[in-house]
Short mmCIF file of C-alpha atoms in Angstrom, two decimals:
data_model
loop_
_atom_site.label_atom_id
_atom_site.label_comp_id
_atom_site.label_asym_id
_atom_site.label_seq_id
_atom_site.Cartn_x
_atom_site.Cartn_y
_atom_site.Cartn_z
CA MET A 385 -0.26 0.12 -0.08
CA THR A 386 1.02 3.29 -0.43
CA ILE A 387 2.93 5.24 2.16
CA THR A 388 1.65 8.64 3.50
CA ILE A 389 3.63 11.27 5.43
CA ARG A 390 1.26 13.71 7.61
CA GLN A 391 2.81 16.00 10.35
CA VAL A 392 1.24 15.26 14.11
CA GLN A 393 -1.83 17.72 14.44
CA SER A 394 -3.47 16.09 17.16
CA ARG A 395 -3.50 14.15 20.63
CA GLN A 396 -3.97 11.07 19.23
CA ASP A 397 -1.67 11.95 16.55
CA LEU A 398 1.13 12.56 19.33
CA LYS A 399 0.23 9.42 21.05
CA GLU A 400 1.15 7.17 18.22
CA PHE A 401 4.18 9.14 17.59
CA ILE A 402 5.04 8.73 21.59
CA PHE A 403 4.56 5.01 21.77
CA LEU A 404 5.51 3.62 18.49
CA PRO A 405 8.78 2.90 19.28
CA GLU A 406 7.52 0.57 22.20
CA LYS A 407 5.90 -1.38 18.93
CA ILE A 408 9.21 -1.25 17.26
CA HIS A 409 10.93 -2.70 19.81
CA ARG A 410 9.04 -5.07 21.37
CA ASN A 411 11.84 -7.89 21.09
CA HIS A 412 14.43 -5.74 21.53
CA SER A 413 16.17 -6.94 24.83
CA ASN A 414 18.62 -3.95 25.39
CA TRP A 415 15.57 -1.36 24.38
CA VAL A 416 14.94 1.08 27.26
CA PRO A 417 11.33 3.02 26.69
CA PRO A 418 11.46 6.72 28.21
CA ILE A 419 9.71 7.86 30.99
CA TYR A 420 6.59 8.69 29.51
CA ILE A 421 5.48 11.29 31.88
CA ASP A 422 8.45 13.10 30.68
CA GLU A 423 8.05 12.42 27.20
CA TRP A 424 4.52 14.01 26.88
CA ASP A 425 6.47 17.12 28.81
CA PHE A 426 9.21 17.03 26.16
CA PHE A 427 7.19 17.22 22.61
CA ASN A 428 4.91 19.88 24.21
CA PRO A 429 5.52 23.13 23.25
CA ASP A 430 3.90 24.83 26.21
CA LYS A 431 6.11 22.52 28.76
CA ASN A 432 9.44 22.45 26.61
CA TYR A 433 11.05 25.92 26.28
CA ALA A 434 13.00 24.90 23.03
CA PHE A 435 10.29 24.97 20.84
CA SER A 436 10.27 29.00 21.48
CA PHE A 437 13.77 29.36 19.38
CA CYS A 438 13.74 26.22 17.15
CA ASP A 439 11.43 25.21 14.32
CA THR A 440 10.08 21.98 14.50
CA ILE A 441 7.65 19.01 12.47
CA LEU A 442 6.66 15.89 13.91
CA LEU A 443 6.17 13.38 10.76
CA LEU A 444 4.07 9.64 11.01
CA ALA A 445 4.41 7.45 8.34
CA ARG A 446 1.37 5.44 7.56
CA ARG A 447 1.07 2.42 5.36
CA GLY A 448 -2.81 2.10 5.16
CA GLN A 449 -4.01 2.85 8.51
CA GLN A 450 -1.02 1.50 10.39
CA VAL A 451 1.53 3.52 11.61
CA VAL A 452 4.94 2.22 9.97
CA GLY A 453 7.54 5.36 10.78
CA ARG A 454 8.07 8.67 12.77
CA ALA A 455 10.26 11.45 12.86
CA MET A 456 11.12 14.81 14.29
CA GLY A 457 12.75 17.83 12.18
CA ILE A 458 14.35 20.38 13.97
CA ILE A 459 16.19 23.45 13.08
CA ASN A 460 18.16 25.49 16.56
CA HIS A 461 18.24 28.66 15.40
CA LYS A 462 20.35 29.49 18.08
CA TYR A 463 22.61 27.27 17.69
CA ASN A 464 23.26 27.89 13.90
CA GLU A 465 23.29 31.58 14.72
CA ILE A 466 26.13 30.81 17.43
CA SER A 467 28.03 28.46 14.96
CA ASN A 468 27.52 30.06 11.84
CA GLU A 469 25.77 26.89 9.85
CA LYS A 470 22.31 26.56 8.24
CA ASP A 471 21.72 23.37 9.42
CA ALA A 472 18.98 21.45 10.05
CA ARG A 473 18.28 18.04 12.22
CA PHE A 474 16.29 14.94 12.12
CA SER A 475 15.50 13.15 15.23
CA PHE A 476 13.69 10.42 16.88
CA ILE A 477 13.23 8.21 13.95
CA GLU A 478 12.09 5.01 14.40
CA THR A 479 10.80 2.42 11.70
CA TRP A 480 10.87 -1.42 10.98
CA ASN A 481 14.03 -2.32 8.42
CA ASP A 482 12.06 -0.66 5.94
CA LYS A 483 14.00 1.39 2.96
CA GLU A 484 10.61 3.15 1.78
CA VAL A 485 9.35 4.01 4.91
CA PHE A 486 12.94 5.52 5.90
CA LYS A 487 13.22 7.01 2.57
CA SER A 488 9.95 8.77 2.62
CA LEU A 489 10.47 10.54 6.41
CA ILE A 490 14.11 11.54 5.52
CA ASN A 491 12.79 13.24 1.98
CA ALA A 492 9.76 14.77 4.40
CA ILE A 493 12.14 16.13 6.76
CA SER A 494 14.83 17.45 3.92
CA ALA A 495 11.99 18.95 1.78
CA TRP A 496 10.62 20.96 4.84
CA ALA A 497 14.45 21.70 5.45
CA ARG A 498 15.14 23.33 2.05
CA GLU A 499 12.01 25.40 2.36
CA LYS A 500 13.35 26.97 5.06
CA GLY A 501 16.19 27.78 3.55
CA MET A 502 18.93 25.36 5.25
CA GLN A 503 21.95 23.88 3.39
CA THR A 504 22.78 20.89 5.65
CA LEU A 505 20.56 17.90 7.02
CA VAL A 506 22.37 16.27 10.49
CA GLY A 507 21.54 13.91 12.51
CA PRO A 508 20.40 11.77 14.63
CA MET A 509 20.41 14.90 16.90
CA GLY A 510 17.81 16.61 19.16
CA PHE A 511 17.20 20.50 20.31
CA SER A 512 20.73 19.60 21.94
CA ASP A 513 23.75 17.89 22.82
CA LYS A 514 21.81 16.81 26.25
CA ASP A 515 19.23 15.08 23.94
CA PRO A 516 19.66 11.69 22.49
CA GLN A 517 22.26 11.47 19.42
CA GLY A 518 23.43 9.83 17.03
CA PHE A 519 22.95 6.45 15.87
CA LEU A 520 24.47 3.48 17.78
CA ILE A 521 27.16 1.98 15.19
CA ALA A 522 28.97 -0.63 17.72
CA GLY A 523 28.26 -1.47 21.28
CA PHE A 524 24.63 -3.46 19.97
CA ASP A 525 24.90 -6.13 22.59
CA GLU A 526 25.08 -3.55 25.58
CA PRO A 527 22.16 -2.40 27.15
CA VAL A 528 21.02 1.24 26.43
CA VAL A 529 21.66 4.00 29.43
CA ILE A 530 19.00 7.00 30.01
CA SER A 531 18.97 9.74 27.46
CA SER A 532 20.75 7.38 24.84
CA ASN A 533 19.36 6.38 21.39
CA CYS A 534 18.73 2.45 21.21
CA ASN A 535 18.95 1.40 17.28
CA PHE A 536 18.97 -1.69 15.59
CA PRO A 537 21.94 -2.50 13.25
CA TYR A 538 19.74 -1.73 10.30
CA MET A 539 19.39 1.84 11.05
CA VAL A 540 23.10 2.28 9.92
CA ASP A 541 22.53 0.67 7.10
CA LEU A 542 19.23 2.71 5.99
CA ILE A 543 20.79 6.14 6.91
CA GLU A 544 23.73 5.11 4.66
CA GLY A 545 22.01 4.18 1.78
CA GLU A 546 20.35 7.60 1.41
CA GLY A 547 23.62 8.99 1.12
CA PHE A 548 24.64 10.45 4.36
CA THR A 549 28.26 10.06 6.06
CA LYS A 550 29.83 10.83 8.79
CA LYS A 551 29.53 14.07 10.41
CA VAL A 552 31.40 12.99 14.57
CA ASP A 553 31.73 9.92 16.37
CA LEU A 554 31.21 9.96 19.93
CA VAL A 555 32.05 7.03 22.40
CA VAL A 556 31.36 5.62 25.76
CA TYR A 557 33.81 3.89 28.39
CA LYS A 558 33.18 1.24 30.46
CA ILE A 559 35.35 1.77 33.80
CA GLN A 560 35.59 -0.86 37.01
CA VAL A 561 34.88 0.38 39.77
CA PRO A 562 38.51 -0.19 41.59
CA LEU A 563 39.03 -1.74 45.08
CA ALA A 564 41.34 0.81 45.84
CA VAL A 565 42.16 4.64 44.36
CA PRO A 566 43.89 4.33 41.67
CA PRO A 567 47.55 4.79 42.32
CA VAL A 568 47.93 7.97 39.59
CA TYR A 569 44.73 9.17 41.32
CA ALA A 570 46.40 8.59 45.05
CA ALA A 571 49.24 11.02 44.19
CA ILE A 572 46.92 13.76 42.31
CA TYR A 573 44.97 13.96 45.43
CA GLU A 574 47.62 13.65 48.10
CA ARG A 575 48.65 16.72 46.07
CA PHE A 576 45.20 18.32 46.08
CA LEU A 577 44.86 18.06 49.66
CA ARG A 578 48.26 19.06 50.72
CA ASN A 579 48.06 22.42 48.07
CA ASN A 580 44.36 22.65 47.89
CA ASN A 581 44.62 26.55 47.93
CA GLY A 582 41.20 27.19 49.74
CA TYR A 583 39.23 24.33 47.61
CA LYS A 584 36.47 22.40 48.86
CA VAL A 585 34.97 18.83 47.97
CA ILE A 586 30.98 19.26 48.91
CA GLU A 587 29.05 16.20 48.67
CA PHE A 588 25.34 15.68 49.29
CA THR A 589 22.80 13.15 51.36
CA SER A 590 19.64 15.05 50.04
CA ARG A 591 18.32 16.93 46.72
CA ARG A 592 17.25 19.51 49.12
CA GLN A 593 20.64 20.49 49.64
CA VAL A 594 21.71 20.20 45.81
CA ARG A 595 18.85 23.42 44.72
CA PRO A 596 20.82 26.20 45.72
CA TYR A 597 24.01 24.87 43.45
CA ILE A 598 21.77 24.41 40.32
CA GLN A 599 22.31 27.74 38.83
CA PRO A 600 25.75 28.03 39.66
CA VAL A 601 26.53 24.08 37.79
CA PHE A 602 24.56 25.46 35.04
CA GLU A 603 26.60 28.55 34.44
CA LEU A 604 29.67 26.53 34.75
CA ILE A 605 28.60 23.87 31.82
CA ASN A 606 27.90 27.19 29.68
CA LEU A 607 31.23 28.21 30.48
CA THR A 608 32.87 25.35 29.60
CA PHE A 609 31.24 23.07 26.80
CA THR A 610 31.26 26.62 24.44
CA ASP A 611 33.30 23.75 21.98
CA ILE A 612 31.36 20.77 22.04
CA TYR A 613 29.08 20.44 18.95
CA GLY A 614 25.96 20.84 19.36
CA PHE A 615 25.99 22.53 22.60
CA GLN A 616 24.14 26.09 22.83
CA PRO A 617 24.01 28.02 26.96
CA PHE A 618 21.23 27.06 29.05
CA SER A 619 18.89 30.03 29.91
CA ILE A 620 17.53 30.05 33.15
CA LYS A 621 14.31 28.44 32.44
CA GLU A 622 15.81 25.59 30.59
CA MET A 623 18.65 24.97 33.46
CA ASN A 624 15.34 24.49 35.99
CA ASP A 625 13.43 22.53 33.24
CA PHE A 626 16.54 20.46 32.80
CA ALA A 627 17.04 20.00 36.24
CA ASN A 628 13.24 19.34 36.91
CA ARG A 629 13.44 16.40 34.36
CA TYR A 630 16.71 14.66 36.07
CA LEU A 631 16.79 15.71 39.23
CA TYR A 632 14.32 13.11 40.75
CA LEU A 633 16.18 10.11 39.36
CA ILE A 634 19.35 11.06 40.99
CA ASN A 635 20.65 10.25 44.13
CA PRO A 636 22.43 13.31 45.29
CA ARG A 637 25.77 11.34 47.02
CA PHE A 638 26.39 11.21 43.38
CA ILE A 639 27.02 14.63 42.76
CA LYS A 640 30.05 15.90 43.54
CA LEU A 641 31.21 19.94 43.50
CA VAL A 642 34.30 21.33 44.06
CA LEU A 643 34.31 24.87 45.70
CA GLY A 644 36.86 27.84 45.23
CA PRO A 645 38.68 29.90 47.38
CA GLU A 646 35.67 32.27 46.90
CA ASN A 647 33.08 29.77 47.44
CA GLU A 648 32.10 29.72 44.15
CA VAL A 649 31.68 26.34 41.92
CA VAL A 650 34.41 25.78 39.69
CA GLY A 651 34.06 22.05 39.47
CA PHE A 652 31.25 19.32 39.36
CA VAL A 653 30.46 15.95 38.50
CA ILE A 654 27.32 14.07 38.70
CA GLY A 655 26.27 10.43 38.14
CA MET A 656 23.26 8.69 38.74
CA SER A 657 22.75 4.72 39.15
CA ASP A 658 21.63 2.64 35.81
CA LEU A 659 17.75 2.40 36.30
CA SER A 660 17.64 0.57 32.82
CA LYS A 661 16.35 -2.67 34.35
CA GLY A 662 13.91 -0.64 36.55
CA ILE A 663 12.06 1.64 33.21
CA GLN A 664 12.13 -1.64 31.22
CA LYS A 665 9.89 -3.50 34.36
CA ALA A 666 7.91 -0.57 34.24
CA LYS A 667 7.68 -0.36 31.19
CA GLY A 668 8.14 3.46 30.84
CA ARG A 669 5.05 4.26 32.96
CA LEU A 670 5.75 5.71 36.70
CA LEU A 671 2.19 5.55 37.75
CA PRO A 672 0.49 3.55 39.21
CA PHE A 673 3.26 1.45 40.62
CA GLY A 674 6.28 1.85 38.01
CA PHE A 675 8.05 4.11 40.33
CA ILE A 676 8.80 1.12 42.45
CA HIS A 677 10.79 -0.88 39.66
CA LEU A 678 12.99 2.64 39.30
CA LEU A 679 13.70 2.97 43.05
CA LEU A 680 14.43 -0.61 43.55
CA ALA A 681 16.54 -0.50 40.39
CA GLY A 682 18.59 1.97 41.22
CA LYS A 683 19.12 0.31 44.95
CA LYS A 684 20.29 -3.22 43.26
CA SER A 685 21.92 -1.72 40.08
CA THR A 686 26.22 -2.05 40.03
CA GLN A 687 26.53 0.32 37.34
CA LEU A 688 26.88 3.75 37.43
CA ASN A 689 26.33 5.95 34.55
CA LEU A 690 28.01 9.45 34.48
CA LEU A 691 25.80 12.36 33.09
CA LEU A 692 28.11 15.78 33.06
CA GLY A 693 31.13 17.09 34.63
CA ALA A 694 33.02 20.31 34.08
CA ILE A 695 36.28 22.39 35.68
CA HIS A 696 36.41 25.82 35.60
CA PRO A 697 39.21 26.75 32.98
CA GLN A 698 41.54 28.72 35.37
CA HIS A 699 40.85 26.01 37.69
CA GLN A 700 41.99 23.05 35.49
CA GLY A 701 45.28 20.75 35.87
CA LYS A 702 45.01 21.17 40.14
CA GLY A 703 43.89 18.48 40.97
CA LEU A 704 40.14 18.82 41.17
CA ASP A 705 39.32 16.25 38.71
CA ALA A 706 41.39 13.17 41.08
CA ALA A 707 39.61 14.96 44.23
CA MET A 708 36.02 14.50 42.89
CA GLY A 709 36.78 11.16 41.17
CA VAL A 710 38.30 9.32 44.61
CA LYS A 711 34.51 10.67 45.96
CA MET A 712 32.82 9.19 43.22
CA PHE A 713 34.69 5.76 43.51
CA GLU A 714 34.08 5.85 47.22
CA SER A 715 30.72 6.69 46.73
CA ALA A 716 30.20 4.03 44.15
CA ARG A 717 31.89 1.30 46.22
CA LEU A 718 29.72 2.09 49.10
CA THR A 719 26.62 1.71 47.01
CA GLY A 720 27.84 -1.63 45.48
CA LYS A 721 28.71 -0.60 42.07
CA THR A 722 31.18 -1.83 40.33
CA THR A 723 31.05 -0.39 36.86
CA LEU A 724 31.05 3.20 35.88
CA ASP A 725 29.79 4.43 32.05
CA SER A 726 31.02 7.43 30.50
CA HIS A 727 28.12 8.34 28.65
CA LEU A 728 28.87 10.11 25.42
CA GLU A 729 31.98 11.93 24.88
CA LEU A 730 32.86 13.29 21.44
CA GLU A 731 35.89 11.25 20.07
CA ASN A 732 38.12 14.17 19.86
CA ASN A 733 37.55 15.06 22.94
CA THR A 734 41.15 14.16 24.43
CA LYS A 735 41.01 15.75 27.72
CA VAL A 736 37.83 13.93 29.10
CA ARG A 737 38.66 10.44 26.53
CA ALA A 738 42.61 10.68 28.86
CA GLU A 739 41.40 11.22 31.92
CA MET A 740 38.74 7.85 31.20
CA GLU A 741 41.92 6.24 30.20
CA ARG A 742 43.84 6.85 33.02
CA VAL A 743 41.49 5.04 35.14
CA GLY A 744 41.34 2.20 33.12
CA GLY A 745 38.10 2.79 30.70
CA LYS A 746 37.89 0.70 27.88
CA VAL A 747 35.99 1.81 24.54
CA TYR A 748 32.63 -0.19 24.34
CA LYS A 749 29.76 1.89 22.72
CA ARG A 750 30.21 4.14 19.53
CA TYR A 751 27.52 6.39 18.07
CA ARG A 752 27.73 8.35 15.00
CA ILE A 753 26.05 11.89 14.00
CA TYR A 754 25.25 11.79 9.88
CA GLN A 755 25.25 14.59 7.70
CA LYS A 756 24.40 15.18 4.05
CA PRO A 757 24.01 18.54 1.99
CA LEU A 758 20.69 19.16 1.07
CA ASP A 759 20.12 19.46 -2.74
CA TYR A 760 18.22 22.08 -4.10
#
């Protein structure tokens, strides 16, 4: 039957858009559903501030009456202005292994992007680098972690079959939690304690204690992430939205801050227990009892996922990374964690990659963001 591509226009359309992936991945053991209560907010322009500075289009592909694919197109005007680019993005694309459906969705987004005067289509890429990005190209036998894409290998064949080529790769490290502080860290940490020049490592036991530091942490992110592909500075509203989206999932013991001599935030690292098993058991639904699966998963999980981290440029090379690393390893051991997942790191982020490898990290997943010029 003929494939039709139509925009999402109603709540029922959006429901079909949001829940299509769980049909496609029904027998995909490593796929983890999104938390659907968050998903409804994410795709709601009234609740997601990113819609206010982006052009967007949400598409459903149908064969007859059956929904067989979905995709989102995004033009992030803020980022394009900052980076002097004319890029459109495709994201949240899901299909079965069907070249015709995939091609129809990509062609529809390309036509939309050309109408908007864009020059290149890149993706998978959401509103920012904090959204799921890239197709998984290596590590298909590993479970996905929160805020990461999980795709079948055929998606790579489909996108490359449409003439898309590599834009940039991202890697994920797995790190074994050491039984004792690694010697290299121990030496740096001792020097940090001896010559700390007023630095203080701050740890937390409640989310209430964390709240006053949310804005300073995001201000540090805005300062240090400027060279990271896909990043754009957070506004105050985006800071609060992002914090509200994830803070309730994070054990505050996995948040480490370093304050400088004037009590300013100069470094931080944030991790969270891997909740994949709990989200799978809850099928992405927190209510009425799904949240219990997440709570249990957080306690039982032996993996800690790193989410974000940064050090102020003027305070780098002074042992802050080792100090936070020692404290994070301590918390990981005390809560029964045996491995750390680094989350996505740009392949050319040599500083962070060197840090991961210094503590024995090994790359175990690789993601790729693709690009293709838009023909006129």
